[in-house]
Amino acid sequence: MILVTGATGFIASHTIVELQNNGFDIVGIDNLCNSSVSVLDNIQKITGKKIEFSNIDIRDKDALKNFLSGYKIDTCIHFAGLKAVGESVAKPVEYYDNNISGTISLLKVLNEIGCKNIIFSSSATVYGIPAFVPITEECPKGICTNPYGWTKHMIEQILVDTQKANPDMNIVILRYFNPVGAHPSGLIGENPNGIPNNLMPYITQVACGKREKLFVYGNDYDTPDGTGVRDYIHVVDLARGHVCAMSAIDKKCGLEIFNLGTGHGYSVLDVINTFEKVNNIKIPYEITARRPGDIAMCYANPEKAKRVLGWVAEHSLDDMCRDSWNYQNNLNV
Ligand code: NAD
Ligand code: WQD
């Protein structure tokens, strides 16, 4: 059985769909600080399968151990964490506590229940200003520009040291690039609280009239059209990456790190233009100043995941824009 932490969140919900469709049994936990329990019903509508679930904070070691003692957990896929970059600058202690203390509490419980396999949600943010693009896993980790990034950086180190001390453990660190899109059913997707930090949810909220216009943060970067370039990846492709990572766990991989990206960089204007073309909606925008902490260009070399896991991202930017809009539309009905 697989334990999924942060189970009702954006990426975990899509991953549970792919895992269930591949025959895995899931037990999920989440403290619902950034998601809703209704997500579970929507997952069930897609897969026809139930998920064992409990509302637990990963920092609550006793509750966690108590709940998990009822199951035989072979692998934990650890998504739970706070992820808002700006908020992490304002509330660093909350972020370090939630993400790092939470992971340490989880690791202690996993050790106590004899679970030796972990897949962890890391981020391309650990590369800081990347030393080179496309970014391979050998690219040195950089200086993070915010506490959120440092939590990923530090948790990776904790996991590396934990696996080194326990060579019978298998730990896969997945560095996600920019997840967007939604399940094509429109039943699950990303629905951020408040003003979205990320580009795609901001665009869908402009498209539905919730916000007046998009602010494009800078057009004077050293990129083809001057706006920031990122590796946007469809969340369903990302979710499949976790199913493929299970094969590395099966092969007793020890410690492995994989980039999960498409290998293609798109600018902010590329995303706006594609969204407008695919969905036939105009996105009003205004160029404003650069956002502090942003980098010019970030995209993956995903060759290692292809070679070792047999994983390749299949969805296009058109698919990402269409599915993001489909999900936003479903929210509004
Ligand atoms: P999300 O906020 O939708 O999901 C995270 C889930 O974790 C939420 O449901 C939240 O309620 C839960 N959670 C938070 N703290 C918890 C705690 N202490 N105990 C139990 N549950 C807790 O975010 P997401 O986009 O699905 O991200 C999932 C993971 O992937 C996170 O670790 C995030 O840092 C990482 N990641 C996300 C992105 C991205 O752009 N979305 C990119 C790279 C990495
Ligand atoms: C993408 C591009 C912006 C919003 C963040 C985190 C990273 C990871 C993914 C978790 C940039 C531009 C954005 C807007 C804009 N998360 N933009 N107007 O910054 O690449 O990555 O999410 O690990 O850690 O930092 O993603 O979607 O915020 O921005 O012009 O309203 O869109 O400047 O070029 P980012 P993003």
Coordinates of C-alpha atoms and ligand atoms in Angstrom, one line a residue:
M1 CA 0.0 0.0 0.0
I2 CA 1.2 3.5 -0.8
L3 CA 0.9 6.4 1.7
V4 CA 0.3 9.7 0.0
T5 CA 0.8 12.8 2.1
G6 CA -0.8 16.0 1.0
A7 CA -3.3 13.7 -0.7
T8 CA -6.0 16.2 -1.5
G9 CA -3.6 18.8 -3.1
F10 CA -3.2 19.7 -6.7
I11 CA -0.4 17.3 -7.8
A12 CA -1.2 14.5 -5.3
S13 CA -4.8 14.2 -6.4
H14 CA -3.7 13.7 -10.1
T15 CA -1.0 11.3 -8.9
I16 CA -3.6 9.2 -7.0
V17 CA -5.7 8.9 -10.1
E18 CA -2.7 7.6 -12.1
L19 CA -1.7 5.3 -9.3
Q20 CA -5.2 3.8 -8.9
N21 CA -5.5 3.4 -12.6
N22 CA -2.3 1.3 -12.4
G23 CA -3.6 -0.9 -9.7
F24 CA -2.0 0.6 -6.6
D25 CA -3.9 0.9 -3.3
I26 CA -3.7 4.3 -1.6
V27 CA -4.0 5.6 1.9
G28 CA -4.0 9.4 2.0
I29 CA -3.5 12.0 4.7
D30 CA -3.8 15.8 4.5
N31 CA -4.5 18.5 7.1
L32 CA -6.6 20.4 4.5
C33 CA -4.8 23.7 5.0
N34 CA -4.7 24.2 1.2
S35 CA -7.2 21.8 -0.2
S36 CA -10.7 20.4 0.3
V37 CA -11.9 17.0 1.3
S38 CA -14.3 17.1 -1.6
V39 CA -11.4 16.3 -3.9
L40 CA -11.6 12.7 -2.7
D41 CA -15.1 12.3 -4.2
N42 CA -13.9 13.7 -7.5
I43 CA -11.0 11.3 -7.6
Q44 CA -13.4 8.5 -7.0
K45 CA -15.7 9.8 -9.8
I46 CA -12.7 9.5 -12.2
T47 CA -11.3 6.1 -11.1
G48 CA -14.3 4.4 -9.5
K49 CA -12.0 3.5 -6.5
K50 CA -12.2 4.6 -2.9
I51 CA -9.3 6.1 -1.0
E52 CA -8.6 5.5 2.7
F53 CA -8.1 9.0 4.1
S54 CA -7.5 10.8 7.4
N55 CA -7.3 14.5 8.2
I56 CA -3.8 14.5 9.9
D57 CA -1.0 17.0 10.1
I58 CA 2.3 15.3 9.4
R59 CA 3.8 17.1 12.4
D60 CA 1.4 15.2 14.6
K61 CA 3.6 12.1 15.1
D62 CA 1.2 10.3 17.4
A63 CA -1.8 10.7 15.2
L64 CA 0.2 9.7 12.2
K65 CA 1.5 6.6 13.8
N66 CA -1.8 5.6 15.3
F67 CA -3.5 5.9 11.9
L68 CA -0.8 4.2 9.9
S69 CA -0.5 1.2 12.3
G70 CA -3.7 -0.1 10.7
Y71 CA -2.0 -0.5 7.3
K72 CA 1.0 -2.1 5.7
I73 CA 2.7 0.8 4.0
D74 CA 5.5 -0.1 1.5
T75 CA 6.1 3.3 0.0
C76 CA 5.4 6.9 1.0
I77 CA 4.9 9.6 -1.7
H78 CA 5.5 12.8 0.2
F79 CA 3.7 15.9 -1.2
A80 CA 2.5 17.6 2.0
G81 CA 4.0 21.1 2.4
L82 CA 3.4 24.8 2.1
K83 CA 4.4 26.2 -1.3
A84 CA 3.6 29.9 -1.7
V85 CA 7.0 31.6 -2.4
G86 CA 5.9 35.1 -1.3
E87 CA 4.2 33.9 1.9
S88 CA 7.3 32.0 2.8
V89 CA 9.3 35.3 2.8
A90 CA 6.7 36.8 5.2
K91 CA 6.4 33.7 7.4
P92 CA 9.7 31.8 7.3
V93 CA 9.3 30.1 10.7
E94 CA 5.9 28.7 9.6
Y95 CA 7.4 27.3 6.4
Y96 CA 10.5 25.8 8.0
D97 CA 8.3 24.3 10.7
N98 CA 5.7 22.9 8.4
N99 CA 7.9 21.6 5.6
I100 CA 11.1 20.6 7.5
S101 CA 9.7 19.6 11.0
G102 CA 6.8 18.0 9.2
T103 CA 9.2 15.9 7.0
I104 CA 11.3 14.9 10.1
S105 CA 8.2 13.8 12.0
L106 CA 7.1 11.8 8.9
L107 CA 10.6 10.2 8.6
K108 CA 10.5 9.1 12.2
V109 CA 7.1 7.5 11.8
L110 CA 8.0 5.8 8.6
N111 CA 11.1 4.4 10.3
E112 CA 8.9 3.1 13.2
I113 CA 6.4 1.4 10.9
G114 CA 9.2 -0.1 8.7
C115 CA 8.5 1.8 5.5
K116 CA 11.7 2.0 3.6
N117 CA 10.7 3.6 0.3
I118 CA 10.1 7.3 -0.2
I119 CA 9.3 9.5 -3.2
F120 CA 9.7 13.2 -2.5
S121 CA 8.2 16.3 -4.2
S122 CA 11.1 18.6 -4.8
S123 CA 11.4 21.5 -7.1
A124 CA 13.6 23.0 -9.8
T125 CA 13.8 26.0 -7.4
V126 CA 16.7 24.1 -5.8
Y127 CA 18.9 25.0 -8.8
G128 CA 18.6 28.7 -7.9
I129 CA 19.9 30.7 -10.8
P130 CA 20.8 27.7 -12.8
A131 CA 24.5 27.3 -13.8
F132 CA 23.3 26.1 -17.2
V133 CA 20.2 25.3 -19.2
P134 CA 18.8 22.9 -20.1
I135 CA 19.3 21.8 -16.5
T136 CA 20.5 18.3 -15.8
E137 CA 20.4 16.7 -12.4
E138 CA 24.2 17.3 -12.2
C139 CA 23.7 21.0 -12.3
P140 CA 24.8 22.3 -8.9
K141 CA 22.1 23.3 -6.4
G142 CA 22.1 27.1 -6.1
I143 CA 21.4 29.9 -3.7
C144 CA 17.6 29.9 -3.1
T145 CA 15.9 33.3 -3.1
N146 CA 13.2 32.5 -0.6
P147 CA 12.5 30.3 2.5
Y148 CA 10.2 27.9 0.5
G149 CA 13.1 27.1 -1.8
W150 CA 15.4 26.5 1.1
T151 CA 13.0 24.1 2.7
K152 CA 13.2 21.9 -0.5
H153 CA 17.0 22.3 -0.6
M154 CA 17.3 21.2 3.1
I155 CA 14.8 18.4 2.9
E156 CA 16.7 17.0 -0.1
Q157 CA 19.9 17.0 2.1
I158 CA 18.0 15.3 5.0
L159 CA 16.8 12.6 2.6
V160 CA 20.3 12.1 1.1
D161 CA 21.8 11.7 4.6
T162 CA 19.0 9.4 5.7
Q163 CA 19.5 7.1 2.8
K164 CA 23.3 7.1 3.3
A165 CA 22.8 6.0 6.9
N166 CA 20.2 3.4 5.9
P167 CA 21.4 1.8 2.6
D168 CA 18.4 -0.5 2.6
M169 CA 16.2 2.6 2.0
N170 CA 15.1 3.6 -1.5
I171 CA 14.5 7.4 -1.9
V172 CA 13.6 9.1 -5.1
I173 CA 13.7 12.9 -5.3
L174 CA 11.6 14.3 -8.1
R175 CA 12.4 17.9 -9.1
Y176 CA 9.3 19.3 -10.7
F177 CA 9.5 22.2 -13.1
N178 CA 6.3 24.3 -13.6
P179 CA 3.2 22.1 -13.1
V180 CA 0.0 23.4 -14.8
G181 CA -3.1 22.0 -16.5
A182 CA -5.7 19.8 -14.9
H183 CA -7.3 16.4 -15.4
P184 CA -9.2 16.4 -18.8
S185 CA -12.4 15.5 -16.9
G186 CA -12.3 19.0 -15.3
L187 CA -13.1 17.3 -12.0
I188 CA -9.7 18.0 -10.3
G189 CA -7.2 20.8 -10.8
E190 CA -5.6 23.8 -9.1
N191 CA -7.8 26.3 -7.3
P192 CA -5.6 28.6 -5.3
N193 CA -6.9 30.6 -2.4
G194 CA -6.7 34.4 -2.8
I195 CA -4.6 36.1 -5.6
P196 CA -2.7 33.4 -7.5
N197 CA 1.1 33.6 -7.4
N198 CA 1.6 31.5 -10.5
L199 CA 1.1 32.4 -14.1
M200 CA -1.5 29.8 -15.3
P201 CA -4.1 30.2 -12.5
Y202 CA -3.8 34.0 -12.9
I203 CA -4.5 33.7 -16.6
T204 CA -7.5 31.5 -16.1
Q205 CA -8.9 34.0 -13.5
V206 CA -8.4 36.8 -16.0
A207 CA -10.1 34.7 -18.7
C208 CA -13.2 34.1 -16.5
G209 CA -13.4 37.8 -15.5
K210 CA -12.4 37.4 -11.9
R211 CA -9.4 39.6 -12.5
E212 CA -9.1 42.5 -14.9
K213 CA -5.7 41.8 -16.5
L214 CA -2.5 39.9 -16.2
F215 CA 0.6 41.7 -15.1
V216 CA 3.6 40.4 -17.0
Y217 CA 6.6 40.7 -14.7
G218 CA 9.3 42.2 -17.0
N219 CA 10.1 42.1 -20.7
D220 CA 13.8 43.0 -20.5
Y221 CA 15.2 39.6 -19.7
D222 CA 17.8 38.0 -21.9
T223 CA 15.3 35.7 -23.5
P224 CA 13.9 35.6 -27.1
D225 CA 11.0 38.0 -26.4
G226 CA 12.3 39.5 -23.1
T227 CA 9.8 37.7 -20.8
G228 CA 10.7 34.9 -18.4
V229 CA 11.1 31.4 -19.9
R230 CA 9.9 28.3 -18.0
D231 CA 9.3 24.6 -18.5
Y232 CA 5.6 24.2 -18.1
I233 CA 4.5 20.5 -17.5
H234 CA 1.0 19.1 -17.6
V235 CA 0.1 17.8 -14.2
V236 CA -1.1 14.5 -15.7
D237 CA 2.4 13.9 -17.2
L238 CA 3.9 14.8 -13.8
A239 CA 1.5 12.4 -12.1
R240 CA 2.6 9.6 -14.4
G241 CA 6.1 10.4 -13.5
H242 CA 5.4 9.1 -10.0
V243 CA 4.0 5.8 -11.3
C244 CA 7.3 5.5 -13.3
A245 CA 9.3 6.3 -10.1
M246 CA 7.6 3.3 -8.5
S247 CA 9.6 1.2 -10.9
A248 CA 12.9 2.6 -9.6
I249 CA 11.7 1.8 -6.0
D250 CA 11.0 -1.8 -7.1
K251 CA 14.5 -2.1 -8.6
K252 CA 15.9 -1.0 -5.2
C253 CA 17.4 2.2 -6.6
G254 CA 19.0 3.6 -3.4
L255 CA 19.0 7.3 -3.8
E256 CA 18.0 8.7 -7.1
I257 CA 17.2 12.3 -8.3
F258 CA 15.2 13.0 -11.4
N259 CA 14.1 16.2 -13.2
L260 CA 10.4 16.1 -14.3
G261 CA 10.0 18.6 -17.1
T262 CA 9.3 18.6 -20.8
G263 CA 12.7 20.0 -21.9
H264 CA 10.9 22.9 -23.7
G265 CA 11.0 26.5 -22.5
Y266 CA 8.1 28.8 -23.1
S267 CA 8.0 32.5 -22.4
V268 CA 5.1 34.3 -20.6
L269 CA 4.0 35.7 -24.0
D270 CA 4.1 32.2 -25.5
V271 CA 1.7 31.1 -22.8
I272 CA -0.6 34.0 -23.2
N273 CA -0.7 33.6 -27.0
T274 CA -1.3 29.8 -26.8
F275 CA -4.0 30.3 -24.2
E276 CA -5.8 32.8 -26.4
K277 CA -5.4 30.7 -29.6
V278 CA -6.6 27.4 -28.0
N279 CA -9.5 28.8 -26.0
N280 CA -10.4 31.7 -28.3
I281 CA -10.4 34.2 -25.4
K282 CA -8.5 37.5 -25.2
I283 CA -6.2 37.9 -22.2
P284 CA -5.6 41.6 -21.5
Y285 CA -2.1 42.2 -20.0
E286 CA 0.2 44.9 -19.0
I287 CA 4.0 44.7 -18.8
T288 CA 5.2 45.7 -15.3
A289 CA 8.5 45.5 -13.4
R290 CA 10.4 42.3 -12.8
R291 CA 9.2 40.3 -9.8
P292 CA 12.0 40.1 -7.2
G293 CA 13.6 36.7 -7.1
D294 CA 12.6 35.7 -10.6
I295 CA 15.1 34.3 -13.0
A296 CA 15.3 34.7 -16.8
M297 CA 15.2 31.1 -17.9
C298 CA 14.6 27.7 -16.4
Y299 CA 14.0 24.5 -18.3
A300 CA 14.9 20.9 -17.8
N301 CA 17.0 18.3 -19.5
P302 CA 14.6 15.3 -18.8
E303 CA 16.9 12.7 -20.4
K304 CA 17.6 10.8 -17.2
A305 CA 14.0 10.2 -16.4
K306 CA 13.5 8.9 -20.0
R307 CA 16.5 6.6 -19.8
V308 CA 16.1 5.2 -16.3
L309 CA 12.3 5.5 -15.8
G310 CA 11.0 5.3 -19.4
W311 CA 9.1 8.5 -18.6
V312 CA 8.5 11.3 -21.2
A313 CA 6.1 14.2 -20.9
E314 CA 3.5 13.8 -23.7
H315 CA 1.1 16.8 -23.3
S316 CA 1.7 20.0 -25.3
L317 CA 1.3 23.6 -24.2
D318 CA -2.0 23.6 -26.1
D319 CA -3.2 20.7 -23.9
M320 CA -2.1 22.6 -20.7
C321 CA -3.9 25.8 -21.7
R322 CA -7.1 23.9 -22.7
D323 CA -7.3 21.7 -19.6
S324 CA -6.5 24.6 -17.2
W325 CA -9.4 26.6 -18.8
N326 CA -11.7 23.6 -18.8
Y327 CA -11.2 23.2 -15.0
Q328 CA -11.6 26.9 -14.3
N329 CA -14.9 26.8 -16.3
N330 CA -16.1 23.8 -14.3
L331 CA -15.4 25.7 -11.0
N332 CA -17.6 28.6 -12.2
V333 CA -20.7 26.6 -13.0
Ligands
NAD1 P1 -0.9 21.9 -2.8 O1 -0.9 23.0 -1.8 O2 -2.1 21.8 -3.7 O3 -0.8 20.5 -2.1 C1 -0.1 20.3 -0.8 C2 -1.0 19.7 0.2 O4 -0.3 19.5 1.4 C3 -2.3 20.5 0.5 O5 -3.4 19.7 0.2 C4 -2.1 20.9 1.9 O6 -3.4 21.0 2.6 C5 -1.2 19.7 2.5 N1 -0.4 20.1 3.6 C6 0.4 21.2 3.8 N2 1.0 21.1 5.0 C7 0.6 19.9 5.6 C8 0.9 19.3 6.8 N3 1.7 19.9 7.7 N4 0.3 18.1 7.1 C9 -0.6 17.5 6.2 N5 -0.9 18.1 5.0 C10 -0.3 19.3 4.7 O7 0.4 22.0 -3.6 P2 0.9 21.2 -4.9 O8 1.1 22.2 -6.0 O9 0.1 20.0 -5.2 O10 2.3 20.7 -4.4 C11 2.6 19.4 -3.9 C12 4.1 19.3 -3.5 O11 4.8 19.6 -4.7 C13 4.5 20.3 -2.5 O12 5.5 19.7 -1.7 C14 5.2 21.4 -3.3 O13 6.1 22.1 -2.6 C15 5.8 20.6 -4.5 N6 6.0 21.3 -5.7 C16 5.0 22.1 -6.2 C17 5.2 22.8 -7.4 C18 4.1 23.7 -8.0 O14 4.4 24.6 -8.7 N7 2.8 23.4 -7.8 C19 6.5 22.8 -8.0 C20 7.5 22.0 -7.4 C21 7.2 21.3 -6.3
WQD2 C1 6.2 31.8 -14.3 C2 6.6 33.0 -15.1 C3 6.9 35.0 -13.9 C4 2.7 35.4 -12.6 C5 7.2 29.1 -9.0 C6 8.1 28.8 -7.8 C7 8.8 27.5 -8.0 C8 7.8 26.4 -8.3 C9 6.9 26.8 -9.4 C10 7.2 25.2 -6.3 C11 7.7 33.9 -14.5 C12 5.7 35.2 -14.8 C13 3.9 35.0 -13.2 C14 2.2 36.6 -13.1 C15 3.9 36.8 -14.7 N1 7.0 26.1 -7.2 N2 4.5 35.7 -14.2 N3 2.8 37.3 -14.1 O1 8.2 31.6 -10.6 O2 8.8 29.9 -12.4 O3 8.0 29.2 -10.1 O4 6.3 28.0 -9.1 O5 8.3 24.6 -6.2 O6 9.5 27.3 -6.8 O7 9.0 29.9 -7.6 O8 6.4 30.2 -11.6 O9 4.1 30.6 -12.4 O10 5.0 32.1 -10.6 O11 5.9 32.3 -13.0 O12 4.4 37.5 -15.6 O13 1.1 37.1 -12.6 O14 5.4 33.9 -15.3 O15 7.6 36.2 -13.8 O16 8.5 34.4 -15.6 P1 7.9 30.3 -11.2 P2 5.3 31.3 -11.9

